[in-house]
Coordinates of C-alpha atoms and ligand atoms in Angstrom, one line a residue:
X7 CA 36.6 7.6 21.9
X8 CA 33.4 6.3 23.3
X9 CA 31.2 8.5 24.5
X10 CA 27.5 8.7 26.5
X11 CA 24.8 11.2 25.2
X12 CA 21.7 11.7 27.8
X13 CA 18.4 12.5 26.5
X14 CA 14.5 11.8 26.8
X15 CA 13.5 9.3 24.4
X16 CA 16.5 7.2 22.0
X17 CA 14.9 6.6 18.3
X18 CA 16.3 3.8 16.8
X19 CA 15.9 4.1 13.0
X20 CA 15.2 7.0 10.3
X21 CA 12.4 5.5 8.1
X22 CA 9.1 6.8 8.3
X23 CA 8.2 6.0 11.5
X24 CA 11.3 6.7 13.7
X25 CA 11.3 10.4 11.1
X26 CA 8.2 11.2 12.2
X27 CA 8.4 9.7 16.1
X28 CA 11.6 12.2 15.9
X29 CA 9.3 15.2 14.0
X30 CA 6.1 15.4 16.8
X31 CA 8.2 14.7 19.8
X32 CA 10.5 17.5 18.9
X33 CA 6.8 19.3 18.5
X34 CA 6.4 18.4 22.0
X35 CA 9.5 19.8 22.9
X36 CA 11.2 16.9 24.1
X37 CA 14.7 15.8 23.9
X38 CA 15.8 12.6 21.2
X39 CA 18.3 11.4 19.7
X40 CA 17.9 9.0 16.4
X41 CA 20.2 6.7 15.0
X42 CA 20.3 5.6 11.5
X43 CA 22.9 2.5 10.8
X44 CA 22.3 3.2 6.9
X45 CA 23.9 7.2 5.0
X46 CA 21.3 10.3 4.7
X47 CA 21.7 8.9 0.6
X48 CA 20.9 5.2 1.3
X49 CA 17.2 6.0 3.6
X50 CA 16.3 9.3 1.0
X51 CA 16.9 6.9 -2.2
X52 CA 15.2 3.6 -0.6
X53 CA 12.1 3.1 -3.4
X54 CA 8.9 1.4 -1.3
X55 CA 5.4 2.8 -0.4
X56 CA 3.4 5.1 -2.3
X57 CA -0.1 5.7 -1.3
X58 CA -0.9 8.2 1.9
X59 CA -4.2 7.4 3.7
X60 CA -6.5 10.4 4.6
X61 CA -5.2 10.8 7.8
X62 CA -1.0 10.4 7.1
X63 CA -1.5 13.2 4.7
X64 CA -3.2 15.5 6.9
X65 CA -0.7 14.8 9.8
X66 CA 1.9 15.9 7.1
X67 CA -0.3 18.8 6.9
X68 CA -0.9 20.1 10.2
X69 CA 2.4 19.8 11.3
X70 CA 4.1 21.6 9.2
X71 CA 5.9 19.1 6.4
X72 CA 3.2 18.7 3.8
X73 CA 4.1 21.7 1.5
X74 CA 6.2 20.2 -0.7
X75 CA 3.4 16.8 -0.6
X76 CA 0.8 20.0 -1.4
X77 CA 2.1 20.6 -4.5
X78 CA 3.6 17.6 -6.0
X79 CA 1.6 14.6 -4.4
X80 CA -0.9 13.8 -6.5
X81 CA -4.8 13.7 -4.8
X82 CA -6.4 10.1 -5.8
X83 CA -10.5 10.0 -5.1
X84 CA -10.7 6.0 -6.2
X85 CA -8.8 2.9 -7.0
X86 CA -10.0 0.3 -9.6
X87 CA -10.2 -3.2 -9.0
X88 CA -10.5 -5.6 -12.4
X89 CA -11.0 -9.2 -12.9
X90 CA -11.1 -10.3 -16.5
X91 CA -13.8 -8.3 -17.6
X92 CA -15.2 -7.1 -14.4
X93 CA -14.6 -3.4 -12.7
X94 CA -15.1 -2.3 -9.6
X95 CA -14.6 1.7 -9.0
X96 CA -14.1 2.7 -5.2
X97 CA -14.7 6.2 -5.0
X98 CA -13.4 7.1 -1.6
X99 CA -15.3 10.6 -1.3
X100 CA -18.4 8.9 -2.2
X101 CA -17.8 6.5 0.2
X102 CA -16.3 8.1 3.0
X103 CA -17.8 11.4 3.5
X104 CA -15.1 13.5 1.6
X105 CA -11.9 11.3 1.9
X106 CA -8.9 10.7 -0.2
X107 CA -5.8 9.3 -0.4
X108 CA -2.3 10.9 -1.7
X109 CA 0.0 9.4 -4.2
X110 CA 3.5 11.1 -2.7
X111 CA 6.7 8.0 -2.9
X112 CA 7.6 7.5 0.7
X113 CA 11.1 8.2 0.6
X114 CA 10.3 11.8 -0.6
X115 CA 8.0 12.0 2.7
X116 CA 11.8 10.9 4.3
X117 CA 13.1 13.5 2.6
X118 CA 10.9 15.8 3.6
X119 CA 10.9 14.5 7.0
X120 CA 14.6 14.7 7.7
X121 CA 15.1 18.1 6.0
X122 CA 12.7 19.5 8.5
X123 CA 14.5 18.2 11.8
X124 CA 18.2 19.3 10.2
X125 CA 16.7 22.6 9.6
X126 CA 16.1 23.0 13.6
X127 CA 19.8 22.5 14.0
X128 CA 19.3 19.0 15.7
X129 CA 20.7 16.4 14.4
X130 CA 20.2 12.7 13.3
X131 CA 22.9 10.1 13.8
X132 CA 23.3 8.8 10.4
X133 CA 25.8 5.3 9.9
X134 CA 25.1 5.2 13.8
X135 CA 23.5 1.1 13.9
X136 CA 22.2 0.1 17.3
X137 CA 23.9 -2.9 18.9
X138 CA 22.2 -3.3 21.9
X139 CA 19.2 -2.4 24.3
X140 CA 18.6 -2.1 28.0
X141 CA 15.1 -1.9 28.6
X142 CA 15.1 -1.3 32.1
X143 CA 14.6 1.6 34.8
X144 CA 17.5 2.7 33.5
X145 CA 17.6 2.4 29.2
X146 CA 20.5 2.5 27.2
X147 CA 21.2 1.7 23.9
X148 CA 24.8 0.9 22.9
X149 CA 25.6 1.8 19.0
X150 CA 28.5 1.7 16.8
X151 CA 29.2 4.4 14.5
X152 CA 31.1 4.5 11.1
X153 CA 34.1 4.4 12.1
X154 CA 33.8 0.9 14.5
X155 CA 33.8 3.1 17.8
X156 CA 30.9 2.2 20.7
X157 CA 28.9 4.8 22.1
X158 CA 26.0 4.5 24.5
X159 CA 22.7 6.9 25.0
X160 CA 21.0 6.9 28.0
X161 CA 17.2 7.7 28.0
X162 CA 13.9 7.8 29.5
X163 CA 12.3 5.6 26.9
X164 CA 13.0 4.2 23.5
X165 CA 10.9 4.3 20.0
X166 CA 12.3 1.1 18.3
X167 CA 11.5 2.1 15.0
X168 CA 13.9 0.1 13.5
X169 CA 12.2 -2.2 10.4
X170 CA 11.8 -5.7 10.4
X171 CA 15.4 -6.8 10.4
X172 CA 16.1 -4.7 13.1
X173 CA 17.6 -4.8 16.8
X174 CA 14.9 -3.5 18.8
X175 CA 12.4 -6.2 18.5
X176 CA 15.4 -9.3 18.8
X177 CA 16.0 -7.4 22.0
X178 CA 12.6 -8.3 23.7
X179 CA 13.3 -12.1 25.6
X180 CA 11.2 -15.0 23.1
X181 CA 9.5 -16.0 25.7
X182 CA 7.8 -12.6 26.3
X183 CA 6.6 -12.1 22.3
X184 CA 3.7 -13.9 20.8
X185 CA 4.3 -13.6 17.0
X186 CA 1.9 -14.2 14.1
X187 CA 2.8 -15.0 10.7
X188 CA 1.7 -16.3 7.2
X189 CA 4.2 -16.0 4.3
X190 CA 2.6 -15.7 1.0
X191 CA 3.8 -18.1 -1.5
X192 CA 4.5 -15.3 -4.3
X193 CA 5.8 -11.7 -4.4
X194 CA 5.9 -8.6 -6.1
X195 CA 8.1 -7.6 -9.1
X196 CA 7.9 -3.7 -9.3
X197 CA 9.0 -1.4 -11.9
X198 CA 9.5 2.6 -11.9
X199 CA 9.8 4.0 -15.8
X200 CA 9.9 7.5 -16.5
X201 CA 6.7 7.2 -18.9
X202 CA 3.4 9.2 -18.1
X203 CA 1.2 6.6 -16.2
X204 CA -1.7 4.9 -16.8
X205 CA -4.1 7.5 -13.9
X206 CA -5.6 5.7 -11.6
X207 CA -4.3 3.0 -8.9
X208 CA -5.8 -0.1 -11.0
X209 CA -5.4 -3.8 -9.2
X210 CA -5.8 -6.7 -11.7
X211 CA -6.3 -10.3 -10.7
X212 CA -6.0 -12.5 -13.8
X213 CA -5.4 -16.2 -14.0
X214 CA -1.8 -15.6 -15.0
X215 CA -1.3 -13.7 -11.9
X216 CA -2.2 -10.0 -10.1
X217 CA -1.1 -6.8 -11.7
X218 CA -1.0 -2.8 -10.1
X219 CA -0.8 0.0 -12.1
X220 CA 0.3 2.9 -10.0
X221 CA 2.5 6.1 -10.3
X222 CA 4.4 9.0 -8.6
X223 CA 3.9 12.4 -10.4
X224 CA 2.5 12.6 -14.5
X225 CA 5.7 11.2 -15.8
X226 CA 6.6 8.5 -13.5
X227 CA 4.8 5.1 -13.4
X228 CA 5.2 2.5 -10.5
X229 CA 4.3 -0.6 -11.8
X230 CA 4.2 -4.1 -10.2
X231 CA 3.1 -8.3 -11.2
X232 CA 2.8 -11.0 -9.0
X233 CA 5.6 -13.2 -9.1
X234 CA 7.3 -16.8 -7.8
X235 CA 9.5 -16.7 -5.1
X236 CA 12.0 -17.9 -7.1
X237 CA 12.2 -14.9 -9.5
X238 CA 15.5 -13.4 -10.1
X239 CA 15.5 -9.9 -11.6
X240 CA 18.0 -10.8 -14.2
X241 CA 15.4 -13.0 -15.8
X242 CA 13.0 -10.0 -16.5
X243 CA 14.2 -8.0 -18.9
X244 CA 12.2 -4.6 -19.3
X245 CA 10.7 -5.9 -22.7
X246 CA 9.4 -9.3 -21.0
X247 CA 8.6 -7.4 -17.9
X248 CA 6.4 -4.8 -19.9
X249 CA 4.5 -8.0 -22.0
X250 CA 3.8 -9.8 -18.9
X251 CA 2.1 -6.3 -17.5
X252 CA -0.5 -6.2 -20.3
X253 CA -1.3 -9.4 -20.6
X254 CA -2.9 -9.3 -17.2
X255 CA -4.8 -6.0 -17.7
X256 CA -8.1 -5.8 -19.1
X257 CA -7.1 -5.1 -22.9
X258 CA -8.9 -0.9 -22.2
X259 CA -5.9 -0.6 -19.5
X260 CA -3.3 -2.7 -21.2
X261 CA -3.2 -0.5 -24.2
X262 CA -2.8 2.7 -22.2
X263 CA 0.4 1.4 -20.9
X264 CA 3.5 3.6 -21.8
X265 CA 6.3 1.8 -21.4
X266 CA 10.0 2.5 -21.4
X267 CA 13.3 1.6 -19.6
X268 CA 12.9 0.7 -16.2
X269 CA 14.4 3.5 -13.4
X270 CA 14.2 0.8 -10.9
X271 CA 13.1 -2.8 -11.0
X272 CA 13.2 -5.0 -7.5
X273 CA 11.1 -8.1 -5.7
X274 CA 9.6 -7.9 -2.7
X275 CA 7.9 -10.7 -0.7
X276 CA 4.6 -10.4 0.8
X277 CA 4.4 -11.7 4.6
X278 CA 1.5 -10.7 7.1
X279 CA 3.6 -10.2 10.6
X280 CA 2.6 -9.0 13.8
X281 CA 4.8 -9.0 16.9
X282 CA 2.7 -8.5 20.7
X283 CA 3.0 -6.8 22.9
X284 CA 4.4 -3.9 21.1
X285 CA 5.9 -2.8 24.6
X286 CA 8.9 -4.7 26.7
X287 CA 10.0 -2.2 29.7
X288 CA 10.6 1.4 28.7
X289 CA 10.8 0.4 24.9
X290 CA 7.9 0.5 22.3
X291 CA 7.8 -1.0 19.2
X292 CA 6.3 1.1 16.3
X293 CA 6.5 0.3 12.3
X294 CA 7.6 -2.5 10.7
X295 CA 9.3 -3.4 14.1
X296 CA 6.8 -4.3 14.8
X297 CA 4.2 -5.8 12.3
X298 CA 4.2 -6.3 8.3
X299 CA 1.3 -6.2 5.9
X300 CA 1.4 -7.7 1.9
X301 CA 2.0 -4.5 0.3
X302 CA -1.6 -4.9 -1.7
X303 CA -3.6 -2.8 0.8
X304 CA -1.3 0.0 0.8
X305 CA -1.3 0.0 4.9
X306 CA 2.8 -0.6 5.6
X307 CA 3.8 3.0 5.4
X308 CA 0.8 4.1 7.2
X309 CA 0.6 1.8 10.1
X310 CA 4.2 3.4 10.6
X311 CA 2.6 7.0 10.9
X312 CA -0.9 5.8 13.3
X313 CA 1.8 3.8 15.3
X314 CA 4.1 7.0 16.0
X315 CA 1.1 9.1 16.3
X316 CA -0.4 7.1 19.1
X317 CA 3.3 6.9 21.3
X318 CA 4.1 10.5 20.6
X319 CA 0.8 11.7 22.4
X320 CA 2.1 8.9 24.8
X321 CA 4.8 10.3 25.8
X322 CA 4.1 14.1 25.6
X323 CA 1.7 12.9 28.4
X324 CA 4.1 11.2 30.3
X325 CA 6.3 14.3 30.0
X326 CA 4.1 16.7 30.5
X327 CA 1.9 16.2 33.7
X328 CA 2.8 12.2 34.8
X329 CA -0.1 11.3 33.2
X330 CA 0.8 7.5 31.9
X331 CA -2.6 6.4 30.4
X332 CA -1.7 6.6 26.5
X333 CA 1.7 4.7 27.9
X334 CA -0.2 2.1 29.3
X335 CA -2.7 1.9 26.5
X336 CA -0.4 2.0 23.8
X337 CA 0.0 -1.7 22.6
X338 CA -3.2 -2.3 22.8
X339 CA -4.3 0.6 20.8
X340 CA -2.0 0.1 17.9
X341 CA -2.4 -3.2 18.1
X342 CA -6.7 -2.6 17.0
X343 CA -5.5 -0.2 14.0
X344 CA -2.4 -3.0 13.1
X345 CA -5.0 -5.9 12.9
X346 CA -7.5 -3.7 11.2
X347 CA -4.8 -3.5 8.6
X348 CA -3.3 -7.3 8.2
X349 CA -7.4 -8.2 8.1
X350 CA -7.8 -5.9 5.4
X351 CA -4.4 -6.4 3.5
X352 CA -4.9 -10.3 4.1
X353 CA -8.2 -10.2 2.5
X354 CA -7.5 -8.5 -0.2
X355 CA -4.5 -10.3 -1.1
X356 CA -6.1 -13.5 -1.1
X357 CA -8.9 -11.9 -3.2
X358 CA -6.3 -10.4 -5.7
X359 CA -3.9 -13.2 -6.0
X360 CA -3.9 -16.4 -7.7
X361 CA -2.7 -19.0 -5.0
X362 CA -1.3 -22.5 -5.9
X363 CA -4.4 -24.1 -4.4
X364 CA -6.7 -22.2 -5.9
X365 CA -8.9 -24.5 -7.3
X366 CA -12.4 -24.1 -9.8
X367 CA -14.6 -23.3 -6.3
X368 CA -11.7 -21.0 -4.7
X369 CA -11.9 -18.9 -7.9
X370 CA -15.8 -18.6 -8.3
X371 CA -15.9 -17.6 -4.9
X372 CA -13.8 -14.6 -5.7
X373 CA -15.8 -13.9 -8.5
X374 CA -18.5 -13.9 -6.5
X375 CA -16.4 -11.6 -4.3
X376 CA -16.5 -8.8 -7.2
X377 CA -19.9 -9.3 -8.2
X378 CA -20.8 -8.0 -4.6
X379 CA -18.2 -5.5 -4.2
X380 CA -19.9 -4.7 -8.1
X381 CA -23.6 -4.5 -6.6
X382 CA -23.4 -3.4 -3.1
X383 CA -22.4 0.2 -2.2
X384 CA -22.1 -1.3 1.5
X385 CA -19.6 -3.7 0.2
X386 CA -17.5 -1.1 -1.4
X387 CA -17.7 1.3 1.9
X388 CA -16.1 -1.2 3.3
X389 CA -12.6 -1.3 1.2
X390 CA -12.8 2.6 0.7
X391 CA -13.1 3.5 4.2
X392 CA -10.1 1.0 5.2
X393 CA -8.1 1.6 2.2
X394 CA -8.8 5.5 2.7
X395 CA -7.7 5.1 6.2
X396 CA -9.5 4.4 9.5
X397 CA -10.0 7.0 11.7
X398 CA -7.3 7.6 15.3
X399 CA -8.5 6.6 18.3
X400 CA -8.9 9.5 20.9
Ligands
LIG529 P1 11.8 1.0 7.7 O1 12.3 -0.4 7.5 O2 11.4 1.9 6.6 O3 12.9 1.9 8.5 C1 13.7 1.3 9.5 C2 15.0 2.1 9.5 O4 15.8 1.6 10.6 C3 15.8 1.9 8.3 O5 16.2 3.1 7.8 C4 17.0 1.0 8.7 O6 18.2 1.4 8.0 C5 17.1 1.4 10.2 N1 17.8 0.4 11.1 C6 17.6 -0.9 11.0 N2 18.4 -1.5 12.0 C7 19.0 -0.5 12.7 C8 19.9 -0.4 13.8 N3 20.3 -1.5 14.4 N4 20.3 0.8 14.2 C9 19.9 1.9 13.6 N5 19.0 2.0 12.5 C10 18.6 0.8 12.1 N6 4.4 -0.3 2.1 C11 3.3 0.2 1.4 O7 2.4 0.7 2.0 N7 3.3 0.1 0.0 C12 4.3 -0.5 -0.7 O8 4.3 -0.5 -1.9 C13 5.4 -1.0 0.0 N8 6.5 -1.5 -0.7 C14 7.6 -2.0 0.0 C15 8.7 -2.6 -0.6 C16 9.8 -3.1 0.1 C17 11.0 -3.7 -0.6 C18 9.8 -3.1 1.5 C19 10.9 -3.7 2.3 C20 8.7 -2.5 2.2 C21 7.6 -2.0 1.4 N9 6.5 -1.4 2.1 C22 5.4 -0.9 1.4 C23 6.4 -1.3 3.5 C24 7.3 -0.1 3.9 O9 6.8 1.1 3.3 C25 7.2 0.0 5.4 O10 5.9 -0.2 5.9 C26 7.8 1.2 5.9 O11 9.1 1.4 5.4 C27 7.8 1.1 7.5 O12 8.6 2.2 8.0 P2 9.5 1.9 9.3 O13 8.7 1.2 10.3 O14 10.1 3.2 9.5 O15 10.6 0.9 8.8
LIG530 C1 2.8 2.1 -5.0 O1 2.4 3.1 -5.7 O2 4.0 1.8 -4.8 C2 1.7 1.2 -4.4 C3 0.3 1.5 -4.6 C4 -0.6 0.7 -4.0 C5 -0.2 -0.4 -3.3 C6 1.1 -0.7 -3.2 C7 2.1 0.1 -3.7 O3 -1.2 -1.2 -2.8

């Protein structure tokens, strides 16, 4: 039986940024309804991001889901960059007045994140997918639950936080979107193994290809190698996956590697994406609705959280007193902190990454790249206060 729910603001999507959207608007005390085409299991299980900037953790914080992030995320002051037998340390504090980043897996910030709204009583609309939008004075969006039966919501606005392959974006006319793009010619082959990790977040480029040694709590490594787009999973066994690992680390880090079955093994492609305007009507694109980064900067998850951040003060605004501004302001705004993150992701992609046409000169020139980053404390400011996280706008 189809029926129509009437609210303030219709989420599409429980990831991290439709979660959170969902978490400070309900702050705000206003009204929502979020729909999830995917089970509660499927979205808390999804492996993906794993590094908080400064500013996603303390947001955590300060409204009230960071406990369990407290005491099991894991602080990080620095990453390591390596190439061959160089090593660049960026010590974030040292570099950014004090900051750090936290090493907490995304979905348990979903999990902590939908645990938080069910303990209110409200609910989210799980194996609920979105099947159209109205825009207009008056939005709607139609969705289909799990048993095939259509249902409309009716709402003020709506937070299309629905990932990359979702409706809310396809919704908005071609003719309205100006969409850039560059597909990387490689991806990322990433393994999670139950085996103590290596410490620190340690990026290796090495002729063979780029290398990230990362983690989740002291006895779970995240581990991840450039690969061809062609790769199939079933061709890298855990023994020629673990080989492959240390023979593109420096031999110091390469024989601190633990290794053991695999947990989890998948590929992911790198793409830069951004979408504009992130607004059509009454709906507003945040997340990777709206934009994708190469996963090397660490930005995806936390472009999610700025992006969210920015519309919820938005629309408590709106709701509030009339006051539009934020509404207004809000492509543009995101848009600043989304480019400062595909500049930063692109560049250190291509610095990290060996590309088909990287020739002799293309690879002394990224030499050269370390031997600054190496020398000048400027230089390294610069990747530790992006990589750290840039600060909100007011
Ligand atoms: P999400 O895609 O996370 O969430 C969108 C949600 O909308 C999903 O739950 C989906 O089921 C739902 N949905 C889709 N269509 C719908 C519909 N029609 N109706 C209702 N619901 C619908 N970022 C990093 O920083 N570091 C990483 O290492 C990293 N690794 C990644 C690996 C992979 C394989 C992928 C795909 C991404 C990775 N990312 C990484 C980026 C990732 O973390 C994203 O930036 C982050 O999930 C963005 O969150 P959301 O915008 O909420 O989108
Ligand atoms: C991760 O731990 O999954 C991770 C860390 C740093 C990145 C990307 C992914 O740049």
């Amino acid at each position: 039986m189809s029926e129509t729910i009437r609210t303030q603001v219709a989420i599409i999507g429980a990831g991290p940024a439709g979660l959170m959207l969902a978490h400070l608007l309900q702050r705000s005390g206003i009204e929502l309804v979020i729909l999830e085409s995917r089970s509660r299991d499927y979205v808390e299980s999804r492996v993906r991001a794993g590094v908080l900037e400064h500013g996603t953790s303390e947001l955590l914080r300060e409204t009230g889901v960071g406990e369990r992030m407290r005491r099991e995320g894991l602080v990080h002051r620095g990453i390591a960059l390596r190439f061959n037998d160089r090593s660049v340390r960026i010590d974030f504090p040292d570099l950014t007045d004090g900051k750090t980043v936290t090493v907490y897996g995304q979905q348990e910030v979903v999990k902590d994140l939908i645990a938080a709204r069910l303990a209110t009583g409200a609910p989210i609309l799980f194996e609920c997918a979105a099947v159209a939008i109205d825009a207009g004075d008056e939005p709607s969006v139609r969705y289909r639950d799990a048993g095939g039966a259509e249902h409309v919501v009716r709402a003020d606005f709506i937070g299309g936080c629905d990932g990359f392959h979702g409706v809310s974006r396809h919704s908005i006319p071609k003719e309205t979107l100006k969409i850039f793009e560059r597909a990387y010619p490689f991806g990322w082959l990433g393994i999670m193994s139950e085996t103590p990790p290596v410490g620190d977040v340690i990026y290796a480029r090495h002729e063979r290809g780029f290398a990230l040694a990362s983690l989740r709590n002291p006895n779970l490594s995240r581990y991840y190698i450039q690969c061809g787009l062609d790769t199939e999973i079933a061709d890298w066994p855990d023994d020629r996956f673990w080989d492959e690992l240390k023979r593109r680390f420096p031999d110091d880090i390469g024989r601190k590697i633990v290794t053991g079955p695999s947990i989890e093994k998948s590929i992911a492609p790198l793409r830069s994406f951004v979408a504009e305007p992130l607004r059509y009507g009454r709906l507003f694109l945040a997340g990777d609705a709206a934009h994708i980064v190469p996963p090397t900067g660490a930005k995806g998850l936390n472009l999610a959280i700025s992006d969210v951040f920015y519309l919820q003060r938005a629309l408590a605004a709106h709701f509030a007193n009339g006051d539009d501004r934020y509404l207004e302001r809000y492509s543009d705004m995101a848009l600043r902190r989304v480019w400062a993150a595909e500049r930063f992701s692109w560049w250190l992609t291509k610095l990290l990454h060996v590309f088909p046409d990287d020739d002799a000169f293309e690879t002394r020139i990224k030499l050269s790249e370390f031997d600054h980053l190496h020398r000048s404390k400027h230089a390294r400011a610069m990747v530790a206060e992006q990589y750290a996280g840039l600060p909100f706008e007011d």
